[in-house]
Short mmCIF file of C-alpha atoms and ligand atoms in Angstrom, two decimals:
data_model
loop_
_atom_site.label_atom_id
_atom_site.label_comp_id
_atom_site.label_asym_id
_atom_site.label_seq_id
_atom_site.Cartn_x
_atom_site.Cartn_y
_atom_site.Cartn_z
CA UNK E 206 17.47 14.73 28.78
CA UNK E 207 20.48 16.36 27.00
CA UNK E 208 19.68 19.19 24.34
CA UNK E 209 19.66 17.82 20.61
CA UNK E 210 22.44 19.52 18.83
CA UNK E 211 23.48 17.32 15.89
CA UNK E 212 21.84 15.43 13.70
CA UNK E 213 24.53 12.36 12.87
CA UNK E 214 23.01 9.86 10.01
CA UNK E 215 19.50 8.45 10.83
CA UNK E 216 19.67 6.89 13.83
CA UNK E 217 22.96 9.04 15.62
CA UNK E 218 22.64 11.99 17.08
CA UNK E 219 24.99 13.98 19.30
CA UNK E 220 25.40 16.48 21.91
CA UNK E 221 28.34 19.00 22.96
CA UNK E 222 29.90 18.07 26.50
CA UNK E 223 31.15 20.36 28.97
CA UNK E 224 34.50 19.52 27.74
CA UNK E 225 33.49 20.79 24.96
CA UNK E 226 33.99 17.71 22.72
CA UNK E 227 30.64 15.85 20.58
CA UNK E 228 29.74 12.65 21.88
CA UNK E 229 26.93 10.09 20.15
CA UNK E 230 23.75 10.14 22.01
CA UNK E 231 22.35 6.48 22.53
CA UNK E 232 19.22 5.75 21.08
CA UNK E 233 17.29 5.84 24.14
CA UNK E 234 18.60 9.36 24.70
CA UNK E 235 17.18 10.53 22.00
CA UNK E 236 13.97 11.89 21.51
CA UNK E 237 12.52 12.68 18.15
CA UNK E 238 9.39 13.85 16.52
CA UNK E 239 8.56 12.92 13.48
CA UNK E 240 8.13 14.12 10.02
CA UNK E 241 4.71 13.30 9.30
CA UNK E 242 4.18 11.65 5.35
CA UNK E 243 1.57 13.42 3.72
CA UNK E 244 0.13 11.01 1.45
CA UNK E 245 -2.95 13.13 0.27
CA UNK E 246 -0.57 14.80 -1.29
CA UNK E 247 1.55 11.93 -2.45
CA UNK E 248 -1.53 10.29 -3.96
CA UNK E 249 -2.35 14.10 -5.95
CA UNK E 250 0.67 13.82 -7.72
CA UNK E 251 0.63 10.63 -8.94
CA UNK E 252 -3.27 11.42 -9.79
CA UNK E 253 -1.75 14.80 -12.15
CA UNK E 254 0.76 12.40 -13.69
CA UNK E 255 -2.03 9.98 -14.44
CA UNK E 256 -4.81 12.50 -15.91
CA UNK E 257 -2.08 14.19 -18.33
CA UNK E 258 -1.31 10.37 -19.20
CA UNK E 259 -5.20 9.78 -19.68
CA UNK E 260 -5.65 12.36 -21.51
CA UNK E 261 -2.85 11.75 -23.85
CA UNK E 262 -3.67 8.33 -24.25
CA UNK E 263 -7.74 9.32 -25.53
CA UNK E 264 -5.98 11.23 -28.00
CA UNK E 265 -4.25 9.11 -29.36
CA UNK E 266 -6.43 5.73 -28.91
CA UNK E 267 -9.76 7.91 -29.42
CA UNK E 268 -11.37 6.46 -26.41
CA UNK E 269 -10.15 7.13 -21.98
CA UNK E 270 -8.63 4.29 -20.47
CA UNK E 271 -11.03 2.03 -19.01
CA UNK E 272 -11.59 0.45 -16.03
CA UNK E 273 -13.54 -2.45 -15.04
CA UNK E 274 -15.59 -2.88 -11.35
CA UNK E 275 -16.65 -5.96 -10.87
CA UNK E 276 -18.57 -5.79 -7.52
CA UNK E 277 -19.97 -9.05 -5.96
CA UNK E 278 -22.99 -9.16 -3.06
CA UNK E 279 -23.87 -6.53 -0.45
CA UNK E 280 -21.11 -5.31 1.47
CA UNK E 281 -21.44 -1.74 2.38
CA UNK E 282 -17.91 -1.30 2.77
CA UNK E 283 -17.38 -3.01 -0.85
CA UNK E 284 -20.17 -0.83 -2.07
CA UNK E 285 -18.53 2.33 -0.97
CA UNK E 286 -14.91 1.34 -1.84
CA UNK E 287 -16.22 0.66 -6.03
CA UNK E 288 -17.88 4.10 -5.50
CA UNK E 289 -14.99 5.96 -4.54
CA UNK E 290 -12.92 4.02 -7.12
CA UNK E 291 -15.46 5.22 -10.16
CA UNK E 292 -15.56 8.88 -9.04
CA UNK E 293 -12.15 9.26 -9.15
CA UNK E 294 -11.84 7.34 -12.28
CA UNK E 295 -14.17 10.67 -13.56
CA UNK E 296 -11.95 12.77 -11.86
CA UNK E 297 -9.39 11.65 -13.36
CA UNK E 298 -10.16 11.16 -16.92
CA UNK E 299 -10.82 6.99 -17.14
CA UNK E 300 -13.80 5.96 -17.87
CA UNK E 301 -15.06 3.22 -15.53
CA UNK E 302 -17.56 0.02 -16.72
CA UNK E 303 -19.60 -1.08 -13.13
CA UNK E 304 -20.81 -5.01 -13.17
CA UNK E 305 -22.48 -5.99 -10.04
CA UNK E 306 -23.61 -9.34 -9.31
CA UNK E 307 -25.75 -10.59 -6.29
CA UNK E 308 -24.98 -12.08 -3.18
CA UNK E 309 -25.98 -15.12 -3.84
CA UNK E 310 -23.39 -15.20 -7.16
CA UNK E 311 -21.63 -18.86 -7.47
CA UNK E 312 -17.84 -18.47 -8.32
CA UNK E 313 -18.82 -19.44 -12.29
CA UNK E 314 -20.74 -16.86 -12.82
CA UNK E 315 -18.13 -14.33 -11.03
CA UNK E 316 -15.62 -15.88 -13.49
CA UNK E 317 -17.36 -15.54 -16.61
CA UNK E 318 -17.91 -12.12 -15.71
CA UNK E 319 -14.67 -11.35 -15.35
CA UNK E 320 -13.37 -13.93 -18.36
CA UNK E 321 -15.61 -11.69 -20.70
CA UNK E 322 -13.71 -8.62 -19.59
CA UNK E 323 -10.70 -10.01 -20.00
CA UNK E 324 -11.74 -10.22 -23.92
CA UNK E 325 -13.26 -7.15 -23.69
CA UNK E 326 -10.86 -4.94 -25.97
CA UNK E 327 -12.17 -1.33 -24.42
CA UNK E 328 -11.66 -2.80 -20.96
CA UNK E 329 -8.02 -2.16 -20.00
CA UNK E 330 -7.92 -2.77 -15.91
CA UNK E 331 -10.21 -4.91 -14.03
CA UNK E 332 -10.91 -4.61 -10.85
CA UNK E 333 -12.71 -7.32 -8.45
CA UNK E 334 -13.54 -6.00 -5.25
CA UNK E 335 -13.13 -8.12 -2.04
CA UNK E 336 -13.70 -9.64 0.17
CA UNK E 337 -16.44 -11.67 -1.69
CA UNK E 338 -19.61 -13.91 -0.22
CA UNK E 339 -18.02 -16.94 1.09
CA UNK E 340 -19.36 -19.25 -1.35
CA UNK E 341 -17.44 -17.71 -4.28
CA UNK E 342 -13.43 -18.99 -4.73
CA UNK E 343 -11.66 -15.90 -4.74
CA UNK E 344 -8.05 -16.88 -6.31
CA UNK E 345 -10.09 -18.78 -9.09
CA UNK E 346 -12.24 -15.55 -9.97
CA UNK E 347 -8.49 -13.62 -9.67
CA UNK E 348 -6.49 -16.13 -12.01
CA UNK E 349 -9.76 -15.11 -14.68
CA UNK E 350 -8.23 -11.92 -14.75
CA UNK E 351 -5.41 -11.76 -17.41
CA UNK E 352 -2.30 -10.30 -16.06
CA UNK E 353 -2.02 -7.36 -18.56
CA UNK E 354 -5.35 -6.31 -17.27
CA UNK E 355 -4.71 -6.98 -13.32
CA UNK E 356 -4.10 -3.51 -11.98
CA UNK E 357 -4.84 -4.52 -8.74
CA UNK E 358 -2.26 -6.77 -8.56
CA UNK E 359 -3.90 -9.63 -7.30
CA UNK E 360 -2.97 -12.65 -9.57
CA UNK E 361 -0.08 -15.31 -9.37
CA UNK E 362 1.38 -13.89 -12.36
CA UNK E 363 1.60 -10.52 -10.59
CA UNK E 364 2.74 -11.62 -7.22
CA UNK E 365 5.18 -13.97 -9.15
CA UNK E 366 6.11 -10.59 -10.89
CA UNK E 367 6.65 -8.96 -7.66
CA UNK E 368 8.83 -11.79 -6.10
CA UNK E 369 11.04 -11.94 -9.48
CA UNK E 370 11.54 -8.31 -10.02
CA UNK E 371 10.13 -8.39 -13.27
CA UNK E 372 7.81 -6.68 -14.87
CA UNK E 373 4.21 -6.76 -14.09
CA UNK E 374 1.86 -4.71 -11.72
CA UNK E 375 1.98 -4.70 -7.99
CA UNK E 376 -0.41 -4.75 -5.26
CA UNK E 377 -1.55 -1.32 -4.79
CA UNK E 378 -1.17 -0.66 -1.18
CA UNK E 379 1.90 -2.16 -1.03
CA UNK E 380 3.11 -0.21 -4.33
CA UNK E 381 1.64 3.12 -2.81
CA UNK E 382 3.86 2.58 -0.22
CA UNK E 383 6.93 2.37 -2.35
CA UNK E 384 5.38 5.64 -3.87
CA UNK E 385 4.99 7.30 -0.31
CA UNK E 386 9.06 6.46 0.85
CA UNK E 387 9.83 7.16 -2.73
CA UNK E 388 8.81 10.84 -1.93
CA UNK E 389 10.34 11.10 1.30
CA UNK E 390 13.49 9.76 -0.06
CA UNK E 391 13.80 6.66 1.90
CA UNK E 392 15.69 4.02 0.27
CA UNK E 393 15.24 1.07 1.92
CA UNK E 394 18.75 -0.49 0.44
CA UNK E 395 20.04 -2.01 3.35
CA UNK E 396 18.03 -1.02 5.82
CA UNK E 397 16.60 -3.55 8.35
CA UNK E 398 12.48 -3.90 7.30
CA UNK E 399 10.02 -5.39 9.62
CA UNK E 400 6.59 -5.95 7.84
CA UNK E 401 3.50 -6.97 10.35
CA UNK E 402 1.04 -8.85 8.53
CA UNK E 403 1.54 -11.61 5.91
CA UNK E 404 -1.93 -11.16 4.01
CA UNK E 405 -1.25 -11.89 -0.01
CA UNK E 406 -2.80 -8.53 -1.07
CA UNK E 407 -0.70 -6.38 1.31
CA UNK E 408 2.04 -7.62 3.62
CA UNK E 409 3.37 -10.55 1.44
CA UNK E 410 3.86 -8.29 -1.65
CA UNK E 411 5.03 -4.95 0.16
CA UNK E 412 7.73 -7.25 2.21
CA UNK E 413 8.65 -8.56 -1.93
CA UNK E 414 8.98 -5.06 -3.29
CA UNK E 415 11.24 -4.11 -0.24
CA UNK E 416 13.30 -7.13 -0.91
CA UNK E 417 13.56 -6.35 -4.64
CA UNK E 418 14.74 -2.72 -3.32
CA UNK E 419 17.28 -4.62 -1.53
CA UNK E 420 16.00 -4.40 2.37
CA UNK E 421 16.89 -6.98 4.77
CA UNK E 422 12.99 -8.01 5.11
CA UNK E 423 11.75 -9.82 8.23
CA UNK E 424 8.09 -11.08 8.41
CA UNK E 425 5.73 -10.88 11.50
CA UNK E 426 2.49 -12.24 12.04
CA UNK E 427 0.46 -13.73 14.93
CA UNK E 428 2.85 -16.50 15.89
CA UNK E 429 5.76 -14.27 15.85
CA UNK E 430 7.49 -14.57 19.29
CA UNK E 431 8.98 -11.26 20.99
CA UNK E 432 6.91 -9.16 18.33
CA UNK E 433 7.93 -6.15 19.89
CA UNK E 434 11.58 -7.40 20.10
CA UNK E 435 11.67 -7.62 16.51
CA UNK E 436 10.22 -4.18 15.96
CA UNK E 437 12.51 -2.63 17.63
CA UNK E 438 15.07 -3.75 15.63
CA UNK E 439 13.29 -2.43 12.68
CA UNK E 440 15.06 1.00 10.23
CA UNK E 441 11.29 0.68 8.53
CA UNK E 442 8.42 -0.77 10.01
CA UNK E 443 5.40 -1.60 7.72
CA UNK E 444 2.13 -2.56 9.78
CA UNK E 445 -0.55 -4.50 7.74
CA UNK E 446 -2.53 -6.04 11.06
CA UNK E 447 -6.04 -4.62 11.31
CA UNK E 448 -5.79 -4.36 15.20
CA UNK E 449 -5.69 -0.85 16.73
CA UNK E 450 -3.06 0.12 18.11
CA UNK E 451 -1.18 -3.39 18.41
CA UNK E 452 2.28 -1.60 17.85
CA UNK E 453 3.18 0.63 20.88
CA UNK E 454 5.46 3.77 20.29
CA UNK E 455 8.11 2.50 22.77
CA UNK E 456 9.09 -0.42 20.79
CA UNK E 457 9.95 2.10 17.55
CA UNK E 458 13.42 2.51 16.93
CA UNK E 459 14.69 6.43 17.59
CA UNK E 460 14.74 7.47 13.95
CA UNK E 461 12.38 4.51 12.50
CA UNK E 462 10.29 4.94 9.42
CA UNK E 463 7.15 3.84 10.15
CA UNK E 464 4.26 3.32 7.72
CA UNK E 465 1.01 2.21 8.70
CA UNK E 466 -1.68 0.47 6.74
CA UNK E 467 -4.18 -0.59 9.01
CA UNK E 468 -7.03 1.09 9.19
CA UNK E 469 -9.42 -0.22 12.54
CA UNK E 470 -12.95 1.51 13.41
CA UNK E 471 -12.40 5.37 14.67
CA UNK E 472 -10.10 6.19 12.51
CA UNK E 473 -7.49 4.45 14.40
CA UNK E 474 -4.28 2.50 12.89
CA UNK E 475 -2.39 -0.22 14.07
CA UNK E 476 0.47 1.92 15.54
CA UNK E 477 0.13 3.70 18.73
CA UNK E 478 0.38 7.18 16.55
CA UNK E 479 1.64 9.61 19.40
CA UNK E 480 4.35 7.82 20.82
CA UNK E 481 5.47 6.33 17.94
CA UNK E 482 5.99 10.11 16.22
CA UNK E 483 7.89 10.89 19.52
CA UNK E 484 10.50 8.17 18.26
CA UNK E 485 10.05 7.75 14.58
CA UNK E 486 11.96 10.02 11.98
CA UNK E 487 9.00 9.86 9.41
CA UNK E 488 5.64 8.36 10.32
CA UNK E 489 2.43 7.76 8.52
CA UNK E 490 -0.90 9.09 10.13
CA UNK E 491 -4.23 6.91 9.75
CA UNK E 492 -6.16 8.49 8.15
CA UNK E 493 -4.47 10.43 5.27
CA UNK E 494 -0.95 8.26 5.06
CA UNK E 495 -1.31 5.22 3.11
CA UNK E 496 -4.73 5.06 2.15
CA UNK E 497 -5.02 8.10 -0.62
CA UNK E 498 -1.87 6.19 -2.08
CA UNK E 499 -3.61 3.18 -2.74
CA UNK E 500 -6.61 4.57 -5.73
CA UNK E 501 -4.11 6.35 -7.00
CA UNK E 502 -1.85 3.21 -7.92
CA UNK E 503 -4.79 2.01 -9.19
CA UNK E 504 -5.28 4.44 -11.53
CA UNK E 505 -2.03 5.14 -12.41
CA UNK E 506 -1.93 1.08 -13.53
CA UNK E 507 -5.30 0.79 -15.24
CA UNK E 508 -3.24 3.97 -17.51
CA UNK E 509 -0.23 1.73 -17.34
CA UNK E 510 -2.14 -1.16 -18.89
CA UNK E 511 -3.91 0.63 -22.07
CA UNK E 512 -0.61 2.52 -23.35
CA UNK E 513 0.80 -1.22 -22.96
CA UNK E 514 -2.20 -2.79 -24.79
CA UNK E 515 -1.95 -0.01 -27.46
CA UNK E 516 1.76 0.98 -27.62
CA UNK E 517 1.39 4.36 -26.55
CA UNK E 518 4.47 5.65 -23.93
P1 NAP F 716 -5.56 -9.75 7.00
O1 NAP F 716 -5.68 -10.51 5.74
O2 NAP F 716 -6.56 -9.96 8.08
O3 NAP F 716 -4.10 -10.02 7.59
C1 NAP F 716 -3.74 -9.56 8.86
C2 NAP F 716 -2.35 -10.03 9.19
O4 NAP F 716 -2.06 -9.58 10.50
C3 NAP F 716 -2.19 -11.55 9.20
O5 NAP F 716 -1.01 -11.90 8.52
C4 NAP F 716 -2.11 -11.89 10.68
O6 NAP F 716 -1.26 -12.98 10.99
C5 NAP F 716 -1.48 -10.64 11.25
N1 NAP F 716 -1.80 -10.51 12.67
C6 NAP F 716 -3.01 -10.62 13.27
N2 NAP F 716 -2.88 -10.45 14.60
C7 NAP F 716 -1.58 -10.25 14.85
C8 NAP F 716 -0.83 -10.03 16.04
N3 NAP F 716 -1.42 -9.98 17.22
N4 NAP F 716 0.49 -9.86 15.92
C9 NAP F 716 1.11 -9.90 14.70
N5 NAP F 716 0.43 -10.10 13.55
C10 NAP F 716 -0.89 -10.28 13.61
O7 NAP F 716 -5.57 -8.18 6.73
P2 NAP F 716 -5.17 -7.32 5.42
O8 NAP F 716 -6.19 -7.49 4.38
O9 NAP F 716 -3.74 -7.53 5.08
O10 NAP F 716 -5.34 -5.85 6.03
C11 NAP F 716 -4.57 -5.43 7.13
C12 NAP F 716 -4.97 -4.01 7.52
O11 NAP F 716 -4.71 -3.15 6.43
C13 NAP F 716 -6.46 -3.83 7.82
O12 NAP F 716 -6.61 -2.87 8.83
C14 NAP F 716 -7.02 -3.29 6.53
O13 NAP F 716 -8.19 -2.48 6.73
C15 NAP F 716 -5.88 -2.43 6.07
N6 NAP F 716 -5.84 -2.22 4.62
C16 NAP F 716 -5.64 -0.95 4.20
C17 NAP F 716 -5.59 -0.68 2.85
C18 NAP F 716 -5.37 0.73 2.40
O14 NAP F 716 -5.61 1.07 1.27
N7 NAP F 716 -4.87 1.58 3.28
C19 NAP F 716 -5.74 -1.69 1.90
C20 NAP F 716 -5.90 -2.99 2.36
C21 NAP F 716 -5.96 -3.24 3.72
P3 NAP F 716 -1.59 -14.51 10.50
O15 NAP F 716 -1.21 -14.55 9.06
O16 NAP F 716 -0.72 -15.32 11.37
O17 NAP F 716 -3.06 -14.71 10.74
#
């Protein structure tokens, strides 16, 4: 394996020959470790923006922003997901309204929970958590939300929002995601994406927001053919699976971004970490990469939504 002497654009390198001249490495010559995103510390700066913006806004509005949990049935990973998102509300400066409704909730009553926070003038952000018992109709209890109030991002005025490049609020993995390449300064403007995973609240809407910042986005999920052929094609590869380990590091590009969103029992993502960093340029780790991100958009949107509702900027 030659020396690395040069670093040539993202995906180039080159070494000196004996002659004396520089000559491009190929990619499988090359072998990088990567840069590893931090996104604790992404997700504490967005949190500093949004308690000065808090703050502000109580000033001015005489009450925090406020967000609504709406938290349906028993799920102890739902339970401790609405628990981490009220703390850090507090942390933060929000105030945060809990509503919890029993397993055994019909989709009606979920809705006119959520319909009477949608009136609710001191409620600025809902939140529903999911997944919720199988009897209740999720996208009906979403569409109850009204879109100035869905800072989660999961209604068809928001993902229609996300698709059009317009105005409205995203997802919020997929938007701390954005944040997290934001900070590393990758612009994905014309670089090749591959997103694995298709689900509506993460790899739909994070392969939309690449598109709208002009990636060439290509879709995988579990009919793709050749997934690993396609992956290695990838300048950015965004995993959404929820199978450990599914993407091995050999089929990274040398130089790849890679971001990671799965999260599997162990602590474990859905890229094979170490030898993907050996490749990548810039890799997420699980945990402590996109996760941290993902409150904080939250946050930052429920803010978002009351200077909206009251005209404060
Ligand atoms: P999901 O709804 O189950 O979707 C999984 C996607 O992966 C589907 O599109 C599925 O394809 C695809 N898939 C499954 N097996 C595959 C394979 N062998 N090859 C290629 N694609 C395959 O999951 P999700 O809700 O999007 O969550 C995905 C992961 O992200 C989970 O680990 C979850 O815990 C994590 N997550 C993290 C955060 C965070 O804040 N960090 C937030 C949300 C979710 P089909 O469409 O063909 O079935």
């Amino acid at each position: 394996m030659p020396t690395r002497l040069a670093q040539v654009g993202h995906h180039q390198e080159a070494k000196r020959e004996a002659s004396n001249a520089w000559v491009l490495l190929s990619t499988e010559e090359i072998s990088v470790s990567a840069d590893v995103i931090d996104g604790i510390a992404v997700a504490s700066r967005i949190l500093s923006d949004t308690a000065v913006r808090a703050a502000q806004f109580a000033e001015i509005a005489g009450r925090k922003p406020c967000l609504a949990t709406v938290l349906v049935g028993d799920d102890p990973a739902s339970h401790t997901y609405v628990r981490m998102k009220t703390n850090r509300c507090r942390t933060v400066g929000l105030e945060s309204k809990s509503h919890r409704l029993s397993q055994t909730a019909t989709t009606t009553e979920v809705v006119t929970l959520v319909a009477r926070l949608a009136r609710d003038i001191t409620v600025d952000g809902i939140l529903v958590q999911h997944p919720m018992p199988n009897q209740v109709d999720e996208r009906q209890v979403f569409e109850a939300i009204t879109p100035t109030k869905d800072v989660d991002g999961v209604t068809g005025a928001s993902f229609a929002a996300m698709a059009l490049g317009d105005k409205g609020f995203a997802s919020c993995t997929p938007g701390g995601i954005m944040h997290l390449l934001d900070a590393y300064g990758v612009d994905p403007s014309g670089q090749r994406a591959v997103v694995v995973g298709r689900s509506p609240i993460l790899g739909k809407p994070v392969g939309m927001l690449l598109l709208a910042r002009d990636a060439t986005v290509t879709y995988c999920h579990s009919k793709t053919a050749d997934l690993p052929g396609v992956v290695s094609e990838a300048d950015i590869v965004v995993t959404a699976v929820g199978r450990p380990e599914l993407i091995k590091g050999n089929w990274i590009k040398a130089g790849a971004v890679v971001i990671d969103a799965g999260y599997n029992p162990g602590n474990v993502g859905d890229v094979e970490y170490s030898a993907a960093a050996q490749r990548a340029r810039l890799i997420t780790p699980v945990p402590g990469g996109v996760g941290p991100t993902t409150i904080a958009v939250l946050l930052a949107q429920t803010v978002d939504a009351a200077e909206s509702a009251h005209s404060v900027a």
